[in-house]
PDB file of C-alpha atoms in Angstrom:
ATOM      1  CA  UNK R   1       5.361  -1.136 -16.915  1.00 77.00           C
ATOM      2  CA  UNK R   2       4.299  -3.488 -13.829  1.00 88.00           C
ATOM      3  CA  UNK R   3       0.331  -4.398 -13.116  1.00 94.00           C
ATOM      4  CA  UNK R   4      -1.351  -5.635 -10.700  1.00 96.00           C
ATOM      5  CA  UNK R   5      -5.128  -7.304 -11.681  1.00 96.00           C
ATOM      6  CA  UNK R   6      -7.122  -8.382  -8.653  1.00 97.00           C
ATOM      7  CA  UNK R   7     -10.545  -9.707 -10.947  1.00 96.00           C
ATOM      8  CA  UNK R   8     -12.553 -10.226  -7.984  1.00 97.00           C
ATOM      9  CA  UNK R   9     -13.663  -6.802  -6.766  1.00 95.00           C
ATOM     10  CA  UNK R  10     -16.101  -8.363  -4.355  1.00 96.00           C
ATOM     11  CA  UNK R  11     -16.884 -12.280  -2.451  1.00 97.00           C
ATOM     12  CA  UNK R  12     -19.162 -12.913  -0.121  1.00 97.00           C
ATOM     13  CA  UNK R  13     -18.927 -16.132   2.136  1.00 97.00           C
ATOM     14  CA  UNK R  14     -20.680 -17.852   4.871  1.00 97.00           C
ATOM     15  CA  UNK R  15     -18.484 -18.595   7.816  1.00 97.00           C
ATOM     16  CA  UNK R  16     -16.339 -21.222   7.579  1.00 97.00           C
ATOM     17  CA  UNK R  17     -16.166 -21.615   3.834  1.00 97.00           C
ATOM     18  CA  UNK R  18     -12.960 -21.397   2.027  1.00 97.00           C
ATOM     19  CA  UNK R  19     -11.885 -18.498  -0.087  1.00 97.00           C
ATOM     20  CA  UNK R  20      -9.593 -18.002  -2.606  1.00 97.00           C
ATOM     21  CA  UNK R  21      -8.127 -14.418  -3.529  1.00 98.00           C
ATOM     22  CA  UNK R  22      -6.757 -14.198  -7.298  1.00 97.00           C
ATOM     23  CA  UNK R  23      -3.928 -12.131  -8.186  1.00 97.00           C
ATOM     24  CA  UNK R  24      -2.127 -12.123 -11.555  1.00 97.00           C
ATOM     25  CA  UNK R  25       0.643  -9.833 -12.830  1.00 96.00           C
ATOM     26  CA  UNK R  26       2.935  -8.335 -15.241  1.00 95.00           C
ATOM     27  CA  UNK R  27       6.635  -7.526 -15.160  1.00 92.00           C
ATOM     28  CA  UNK R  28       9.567  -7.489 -17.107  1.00 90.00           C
ATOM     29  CA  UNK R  29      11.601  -8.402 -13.995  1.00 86.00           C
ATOM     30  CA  UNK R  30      13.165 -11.293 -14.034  1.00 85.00           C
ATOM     31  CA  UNK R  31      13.660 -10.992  -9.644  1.00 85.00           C
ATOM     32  CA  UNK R  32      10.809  -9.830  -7.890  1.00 88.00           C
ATOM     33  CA  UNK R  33       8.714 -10.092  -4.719  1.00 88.00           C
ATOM     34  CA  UNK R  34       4.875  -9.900  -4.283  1.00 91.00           C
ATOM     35  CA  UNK R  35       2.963  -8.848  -1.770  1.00 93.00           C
ATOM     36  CA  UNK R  36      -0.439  -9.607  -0.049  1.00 95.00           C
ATOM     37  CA  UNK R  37      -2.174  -6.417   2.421  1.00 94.00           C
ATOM     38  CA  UNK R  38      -5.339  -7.075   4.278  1.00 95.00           C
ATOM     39  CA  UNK R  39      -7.063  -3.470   4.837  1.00 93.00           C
ATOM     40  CA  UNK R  40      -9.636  -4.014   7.300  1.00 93.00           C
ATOM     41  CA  UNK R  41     -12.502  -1.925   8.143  1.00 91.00           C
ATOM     42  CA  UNK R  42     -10.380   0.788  10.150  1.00 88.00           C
ATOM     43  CA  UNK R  43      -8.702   1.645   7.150  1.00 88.00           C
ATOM     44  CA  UNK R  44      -5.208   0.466   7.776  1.00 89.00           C
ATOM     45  CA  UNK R  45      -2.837  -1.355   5.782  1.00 90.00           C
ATOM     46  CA  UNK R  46      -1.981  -4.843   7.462  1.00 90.00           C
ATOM     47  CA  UNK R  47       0.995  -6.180   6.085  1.00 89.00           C
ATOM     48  CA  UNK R  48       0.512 -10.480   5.424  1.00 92.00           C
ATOM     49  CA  UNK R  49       3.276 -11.603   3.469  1.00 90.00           C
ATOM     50  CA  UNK R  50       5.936 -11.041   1.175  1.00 88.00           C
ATOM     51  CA  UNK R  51       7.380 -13.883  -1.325  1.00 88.00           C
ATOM     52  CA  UNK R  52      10.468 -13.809  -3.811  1.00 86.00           C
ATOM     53  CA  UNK R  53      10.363 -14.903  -7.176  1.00 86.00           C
ATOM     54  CA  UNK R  54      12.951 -17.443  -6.249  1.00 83.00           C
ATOM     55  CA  UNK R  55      10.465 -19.705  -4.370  1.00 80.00           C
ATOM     56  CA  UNK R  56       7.482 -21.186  -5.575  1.00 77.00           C
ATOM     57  CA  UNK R  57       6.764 -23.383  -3.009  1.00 80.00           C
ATOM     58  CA  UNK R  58       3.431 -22.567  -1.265  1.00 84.00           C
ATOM     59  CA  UNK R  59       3.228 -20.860   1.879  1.00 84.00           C
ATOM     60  CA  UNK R  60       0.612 -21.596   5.017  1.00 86.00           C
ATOM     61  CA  UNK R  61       0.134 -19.529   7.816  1.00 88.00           C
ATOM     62  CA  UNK R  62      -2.330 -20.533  10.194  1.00 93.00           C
ATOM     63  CA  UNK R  63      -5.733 -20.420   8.298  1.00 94.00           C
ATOM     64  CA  UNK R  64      -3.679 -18.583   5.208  1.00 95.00           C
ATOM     65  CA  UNK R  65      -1.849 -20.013   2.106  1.00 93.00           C
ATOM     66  CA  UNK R  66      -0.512 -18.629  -0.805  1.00 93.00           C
ATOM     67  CA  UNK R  67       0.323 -20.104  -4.009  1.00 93.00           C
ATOM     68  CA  UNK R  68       2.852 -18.541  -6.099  1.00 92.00           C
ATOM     69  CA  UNK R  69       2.547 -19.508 -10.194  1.00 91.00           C
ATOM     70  CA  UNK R  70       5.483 -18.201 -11.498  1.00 90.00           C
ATOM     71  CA  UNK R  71       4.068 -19.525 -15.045  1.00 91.00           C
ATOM     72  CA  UNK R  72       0.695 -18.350 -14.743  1.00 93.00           C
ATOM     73  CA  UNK R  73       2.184 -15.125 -13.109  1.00 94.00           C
ATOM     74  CA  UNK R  74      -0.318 -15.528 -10.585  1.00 95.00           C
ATOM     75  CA  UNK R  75       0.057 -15.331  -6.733  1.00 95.00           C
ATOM     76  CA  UNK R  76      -3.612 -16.307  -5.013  1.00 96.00           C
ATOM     77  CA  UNK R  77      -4.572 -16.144  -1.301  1.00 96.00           C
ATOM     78  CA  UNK R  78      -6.865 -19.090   0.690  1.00 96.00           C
ATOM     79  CA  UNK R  79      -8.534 -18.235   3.821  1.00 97.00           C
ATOM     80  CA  UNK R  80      -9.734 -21.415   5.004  1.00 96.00           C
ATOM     81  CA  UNK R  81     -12.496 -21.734   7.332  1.00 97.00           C
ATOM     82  CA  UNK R  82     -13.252 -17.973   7.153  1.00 97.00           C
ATOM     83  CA  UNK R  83     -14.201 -16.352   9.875  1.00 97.00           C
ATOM     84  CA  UNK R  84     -16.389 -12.562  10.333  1.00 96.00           C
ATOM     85  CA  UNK R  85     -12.770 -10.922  11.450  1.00 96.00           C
ATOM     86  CA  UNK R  86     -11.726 -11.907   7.823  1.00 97.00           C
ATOM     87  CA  UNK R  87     -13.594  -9.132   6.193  1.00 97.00           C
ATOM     88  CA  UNK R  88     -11.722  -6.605   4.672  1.00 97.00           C
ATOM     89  CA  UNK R  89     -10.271  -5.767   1.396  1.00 95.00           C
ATOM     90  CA  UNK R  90      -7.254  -7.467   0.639  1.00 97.00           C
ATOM     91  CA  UNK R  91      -4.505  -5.875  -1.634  1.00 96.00           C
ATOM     92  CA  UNK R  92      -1.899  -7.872  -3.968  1.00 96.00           C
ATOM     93  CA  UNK R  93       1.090  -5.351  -4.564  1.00 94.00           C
ATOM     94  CA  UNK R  94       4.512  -5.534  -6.659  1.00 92.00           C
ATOM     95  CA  UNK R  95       7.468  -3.405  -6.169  1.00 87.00           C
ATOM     96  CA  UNK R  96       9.403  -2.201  -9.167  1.00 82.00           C
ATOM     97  CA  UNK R  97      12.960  -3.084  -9.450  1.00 75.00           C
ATOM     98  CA  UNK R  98      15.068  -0.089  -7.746  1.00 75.00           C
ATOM     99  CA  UNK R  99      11.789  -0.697  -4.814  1.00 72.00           C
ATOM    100  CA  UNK R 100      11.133   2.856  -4.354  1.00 77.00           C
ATOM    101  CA  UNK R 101       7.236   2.304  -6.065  1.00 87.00           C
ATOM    102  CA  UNK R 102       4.952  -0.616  -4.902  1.00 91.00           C
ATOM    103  CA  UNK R 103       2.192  -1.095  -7.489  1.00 93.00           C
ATOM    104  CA  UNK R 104      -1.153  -2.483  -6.175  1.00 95.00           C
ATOM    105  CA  UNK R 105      -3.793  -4.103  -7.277  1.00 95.00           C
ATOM    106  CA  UNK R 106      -6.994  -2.629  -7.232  1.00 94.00           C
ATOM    107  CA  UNK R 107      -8.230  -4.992  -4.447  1.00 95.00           C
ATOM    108  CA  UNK R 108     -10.572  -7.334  -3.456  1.00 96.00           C
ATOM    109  CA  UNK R 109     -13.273  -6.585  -0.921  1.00 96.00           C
ATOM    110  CA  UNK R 110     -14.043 -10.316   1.165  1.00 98.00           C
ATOM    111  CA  UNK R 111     -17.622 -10.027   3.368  1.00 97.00           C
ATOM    112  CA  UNK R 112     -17.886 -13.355   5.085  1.00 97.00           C
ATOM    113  CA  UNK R 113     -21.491 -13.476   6.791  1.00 96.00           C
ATOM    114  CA  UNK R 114     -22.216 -15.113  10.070  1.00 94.00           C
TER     115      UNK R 114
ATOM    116  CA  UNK Y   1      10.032   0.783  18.485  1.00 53.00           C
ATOM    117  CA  UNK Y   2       7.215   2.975  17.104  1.00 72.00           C
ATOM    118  CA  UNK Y   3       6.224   2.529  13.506  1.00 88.00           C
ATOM    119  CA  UNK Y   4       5.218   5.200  10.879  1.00 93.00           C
ATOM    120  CA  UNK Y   5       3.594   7.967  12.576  1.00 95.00           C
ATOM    121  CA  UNK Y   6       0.564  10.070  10.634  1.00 96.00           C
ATOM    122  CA  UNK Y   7      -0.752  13.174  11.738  1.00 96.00           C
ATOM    123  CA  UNK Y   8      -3.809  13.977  11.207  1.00 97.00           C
ATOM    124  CA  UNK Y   9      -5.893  10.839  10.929  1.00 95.00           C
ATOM    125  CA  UNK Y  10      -8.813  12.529   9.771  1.00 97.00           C
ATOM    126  CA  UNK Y  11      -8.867  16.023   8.235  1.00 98.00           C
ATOM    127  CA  UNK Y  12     -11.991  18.417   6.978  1.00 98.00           C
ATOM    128  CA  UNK Y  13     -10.941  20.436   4.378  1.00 98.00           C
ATOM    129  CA  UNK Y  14     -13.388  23.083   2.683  1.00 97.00           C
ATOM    130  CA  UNK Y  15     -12.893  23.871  -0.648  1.00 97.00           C
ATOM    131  CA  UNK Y  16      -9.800  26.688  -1.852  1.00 97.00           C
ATOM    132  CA  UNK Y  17      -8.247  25.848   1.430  1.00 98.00           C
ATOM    133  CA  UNK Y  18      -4.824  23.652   2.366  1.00 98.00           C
ATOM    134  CA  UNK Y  19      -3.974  20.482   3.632  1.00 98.00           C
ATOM    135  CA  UNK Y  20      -0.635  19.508   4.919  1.00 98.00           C
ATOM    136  CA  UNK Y  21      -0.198  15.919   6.174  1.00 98.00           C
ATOM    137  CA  UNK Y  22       2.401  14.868   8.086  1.00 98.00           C
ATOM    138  CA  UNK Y  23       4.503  11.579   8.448  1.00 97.00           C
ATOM    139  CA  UNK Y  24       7.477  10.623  10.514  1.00 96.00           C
ATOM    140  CA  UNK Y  25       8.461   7.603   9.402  1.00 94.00           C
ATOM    141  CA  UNK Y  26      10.313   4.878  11.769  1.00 92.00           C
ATOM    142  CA  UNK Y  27      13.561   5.204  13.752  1.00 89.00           C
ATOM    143  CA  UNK Y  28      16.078   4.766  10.724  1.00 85.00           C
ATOM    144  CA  UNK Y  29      14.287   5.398   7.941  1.00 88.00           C
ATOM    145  CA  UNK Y  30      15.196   7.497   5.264  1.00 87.00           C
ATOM    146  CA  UNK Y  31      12.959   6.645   2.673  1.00 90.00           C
ATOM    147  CA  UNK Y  32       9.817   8.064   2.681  1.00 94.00           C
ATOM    148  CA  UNK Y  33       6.939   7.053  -0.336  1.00 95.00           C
ATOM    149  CA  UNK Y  34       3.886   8.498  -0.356  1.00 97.00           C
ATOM    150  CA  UNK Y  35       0.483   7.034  -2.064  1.00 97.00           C
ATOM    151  CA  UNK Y  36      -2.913   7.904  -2.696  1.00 97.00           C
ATOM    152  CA  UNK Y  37      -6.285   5.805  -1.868  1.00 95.00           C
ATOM    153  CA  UNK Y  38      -9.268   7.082  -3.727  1.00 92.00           C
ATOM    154  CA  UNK Y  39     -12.978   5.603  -2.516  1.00 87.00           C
ATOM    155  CA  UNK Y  40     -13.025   2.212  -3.583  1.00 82.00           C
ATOM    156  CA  UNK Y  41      -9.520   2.087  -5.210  1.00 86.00           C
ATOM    157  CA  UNK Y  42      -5.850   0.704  -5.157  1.00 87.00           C
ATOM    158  CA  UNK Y  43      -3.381   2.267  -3.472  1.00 93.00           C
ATOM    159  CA  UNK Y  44      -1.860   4.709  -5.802  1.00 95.00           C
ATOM    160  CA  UNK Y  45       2.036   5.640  -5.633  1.00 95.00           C
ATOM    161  CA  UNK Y  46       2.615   9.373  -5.612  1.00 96.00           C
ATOM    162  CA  UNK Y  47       6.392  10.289  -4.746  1.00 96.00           C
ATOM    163  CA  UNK Y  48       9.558   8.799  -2.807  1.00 94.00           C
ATOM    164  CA  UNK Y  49      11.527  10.690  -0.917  1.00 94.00           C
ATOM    165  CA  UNK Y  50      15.032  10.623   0.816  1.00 92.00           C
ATOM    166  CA  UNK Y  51      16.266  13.613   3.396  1.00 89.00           C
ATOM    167  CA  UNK Y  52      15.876  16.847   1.774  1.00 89.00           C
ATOM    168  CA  UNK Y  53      15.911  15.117  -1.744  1.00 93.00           C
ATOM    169  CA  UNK Y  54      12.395  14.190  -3.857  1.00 94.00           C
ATOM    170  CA  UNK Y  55      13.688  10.751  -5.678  1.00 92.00           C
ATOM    171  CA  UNK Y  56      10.675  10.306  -7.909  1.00 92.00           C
ATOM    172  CA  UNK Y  57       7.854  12.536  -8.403  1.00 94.00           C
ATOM    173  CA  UNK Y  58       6.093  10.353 -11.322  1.00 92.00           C
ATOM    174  CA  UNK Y  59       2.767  10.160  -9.131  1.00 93.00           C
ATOM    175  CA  UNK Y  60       2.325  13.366  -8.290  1.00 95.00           C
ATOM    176  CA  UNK Y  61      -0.561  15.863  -9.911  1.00 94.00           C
ATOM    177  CA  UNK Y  62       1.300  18.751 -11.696  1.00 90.00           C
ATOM    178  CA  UNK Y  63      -0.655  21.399  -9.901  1.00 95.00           C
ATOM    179  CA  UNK Y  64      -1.549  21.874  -5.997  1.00 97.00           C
ATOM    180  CA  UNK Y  65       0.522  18.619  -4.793  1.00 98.00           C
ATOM    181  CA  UNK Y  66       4.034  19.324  -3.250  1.00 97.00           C
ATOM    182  CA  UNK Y  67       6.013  17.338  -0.716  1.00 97.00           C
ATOM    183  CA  UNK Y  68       8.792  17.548   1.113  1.00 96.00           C
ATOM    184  CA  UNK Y  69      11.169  15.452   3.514  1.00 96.00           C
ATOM    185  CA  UNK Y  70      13.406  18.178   5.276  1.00 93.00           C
ATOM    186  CA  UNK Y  71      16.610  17.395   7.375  1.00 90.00           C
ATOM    187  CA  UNK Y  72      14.429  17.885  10.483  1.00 90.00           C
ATOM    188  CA  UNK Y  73      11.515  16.508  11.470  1.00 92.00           C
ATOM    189  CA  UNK Y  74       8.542  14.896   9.456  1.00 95.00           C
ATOM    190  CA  UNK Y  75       7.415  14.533   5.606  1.00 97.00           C
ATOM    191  CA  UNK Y  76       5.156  17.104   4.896  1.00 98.00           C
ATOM    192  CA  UNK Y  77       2.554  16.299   1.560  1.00 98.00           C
ATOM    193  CA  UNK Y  78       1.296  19.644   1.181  1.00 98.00           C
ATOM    194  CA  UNK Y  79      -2.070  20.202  -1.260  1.00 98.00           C
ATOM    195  CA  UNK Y  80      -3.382  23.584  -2.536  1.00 97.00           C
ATOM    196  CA  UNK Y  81      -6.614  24.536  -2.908  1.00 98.00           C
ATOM    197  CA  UNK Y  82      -8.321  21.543  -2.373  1.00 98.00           C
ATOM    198  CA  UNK Y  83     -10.817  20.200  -4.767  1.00 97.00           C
ATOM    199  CA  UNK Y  84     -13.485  17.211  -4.312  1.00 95.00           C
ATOM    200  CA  UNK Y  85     -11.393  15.342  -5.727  1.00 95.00           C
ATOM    201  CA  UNK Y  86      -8.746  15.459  -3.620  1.00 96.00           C
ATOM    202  CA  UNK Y  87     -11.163  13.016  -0.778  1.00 97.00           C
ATOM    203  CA  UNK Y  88      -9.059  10.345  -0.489  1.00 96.00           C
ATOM    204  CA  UNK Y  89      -6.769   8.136   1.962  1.00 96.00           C
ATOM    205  CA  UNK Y  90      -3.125   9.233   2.080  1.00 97.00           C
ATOM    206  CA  UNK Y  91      -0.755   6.961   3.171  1.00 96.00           C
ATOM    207  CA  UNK Y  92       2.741   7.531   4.220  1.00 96.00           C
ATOM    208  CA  UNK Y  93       5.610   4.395   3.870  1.00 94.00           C
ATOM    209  CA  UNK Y  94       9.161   4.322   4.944  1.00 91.00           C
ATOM    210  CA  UNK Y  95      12.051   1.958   4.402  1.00 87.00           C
ATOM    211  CA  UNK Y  96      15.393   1.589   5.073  1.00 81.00           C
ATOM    212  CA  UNK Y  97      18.503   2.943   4.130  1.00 74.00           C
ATOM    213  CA  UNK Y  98      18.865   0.432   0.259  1.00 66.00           C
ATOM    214  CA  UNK Y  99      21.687  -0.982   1.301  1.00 56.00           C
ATOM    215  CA  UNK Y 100      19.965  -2.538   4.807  1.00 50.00           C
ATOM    216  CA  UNK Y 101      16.579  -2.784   2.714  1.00 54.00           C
ATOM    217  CA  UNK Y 102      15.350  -6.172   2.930  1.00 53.00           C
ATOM    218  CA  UNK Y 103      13.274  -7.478   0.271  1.00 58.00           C
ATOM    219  CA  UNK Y 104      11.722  -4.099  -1.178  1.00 63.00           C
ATOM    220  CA  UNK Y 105       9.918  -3.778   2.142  1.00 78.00           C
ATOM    221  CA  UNK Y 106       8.046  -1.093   2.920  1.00 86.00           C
ATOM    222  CA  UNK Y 107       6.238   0.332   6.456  1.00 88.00           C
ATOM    223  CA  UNK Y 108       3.076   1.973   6.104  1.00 92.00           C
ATOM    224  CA  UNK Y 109       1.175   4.530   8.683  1.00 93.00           C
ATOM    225  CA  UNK Y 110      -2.283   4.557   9.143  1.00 93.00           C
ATOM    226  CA  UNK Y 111      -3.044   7.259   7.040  1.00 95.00           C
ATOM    227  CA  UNK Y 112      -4.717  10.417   7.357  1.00 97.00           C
ATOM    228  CA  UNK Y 113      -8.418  10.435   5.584  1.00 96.00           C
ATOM    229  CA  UNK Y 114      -8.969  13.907   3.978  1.00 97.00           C
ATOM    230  CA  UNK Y 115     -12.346  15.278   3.542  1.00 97.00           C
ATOM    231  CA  UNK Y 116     -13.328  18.002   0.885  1.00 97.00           C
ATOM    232  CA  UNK Y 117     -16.069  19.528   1.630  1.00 95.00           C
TER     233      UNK Y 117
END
């Protein structure tokens, strides 16, 4: 059975500090992708990014980065420089194999304070 | 090209009563997954659909929850007598036909908050 464990269920920042969103999981996949969600205030899902299991190297978008851990099975999210528009709750998800069933994780609620 | 479509955004339910929700999913989808956002949750995966077929039902309750994804027009998750409990966030995702799936990707709407009252 895939999990998902998001052990942060709440951070608070001050503007312009970095953050870093921890997500570890389980699966007996050997291929996979992971996914990151940012659910802001308005209650929709935001998609951010989607990574194989192929590729390990980091990722940076803009004031995001991701770093994949294949060994660790982990897959953790930096905002740097956060900013207010950053707060929301930010999901980690893994599909199973056939893709039909995204598991999540049960999410991580960022405030970041003026 | 419009993305995944859910209808209502918000709806009041009392108690005993029914709630349909509604989601068209984008322009050449045919998968359709549903999932389940209780108050300060995860998402929660409830059923996948394909036209007229239900794929995999392993989320759904066993009592009150139906859904269905008919030839024409939207997927309908249908609940019975609505309980308390049933106060969540539903959220509707499509996909792709498998074969033109790319990377397990799914759409999501921006789901339809039901009330119990």
């Amino acid at each position: 059975a895939q999990k998902v464990t998001q052990a942060q269920t709440e951070i608070s920042v001050v503007e312009k500090e970095d953050v870093t969103l921890d997500c570890v999981y389980e699966t007996r996949d050997t291929t996979y992708y992971l996914f990151w969600y940012k659910q802001p205030p308005s209650g929709e899902l935001v998609f951010l990014i989607r990574r194989n299991s192929f590729d390990e190297q980091n990722e940076i978008s803009g004031r995001y980065s991701w770093n994949f851990q294949k060994s660790t099975s982990s897959f953790n999210f930096t905002i740097t420089a956060s900013q207010v528009v950053d707060s929301a709750v930010y999901f980690c998800a893994l599909p199973n194999n056939a893709g039909n069933m995204l598991t999540f994780g049960g999410g991580t609620r960022l405030m970041v304070k003026p | 090209n419009a993305g995944v479509m859910q209808n209502p955004r918000h709806l009041v339910r009392r108690r005993g009563q029914e709630a349909r929700l509604r989601c068209s999913p984008m322009k050449g989808h045919s998968h359709v997954y549903w999932y389940r956002q209780l108050p300060e949750e995860g998402l929660k995966f409830m059923v996948y659909l394909q036209k007229e077929n239900i794929i995999d039902e392993s989320g759904m309750p066993k009592e009150r929850f139906s859904a269905e994804f008919p030839k024409e027009g939207p997927s309908i998750l249908r609940i019975q007598q609505v309980v308390r409990g049933d106060s969540a966030a539903y959220f509707c995702a499509s996909s792709p036909p498998m074969w033109a799936a790319q990377e397990n990707e799914q759409f999501f709407g921006p789901g339809t908050r039901l009330t119990v009252l």
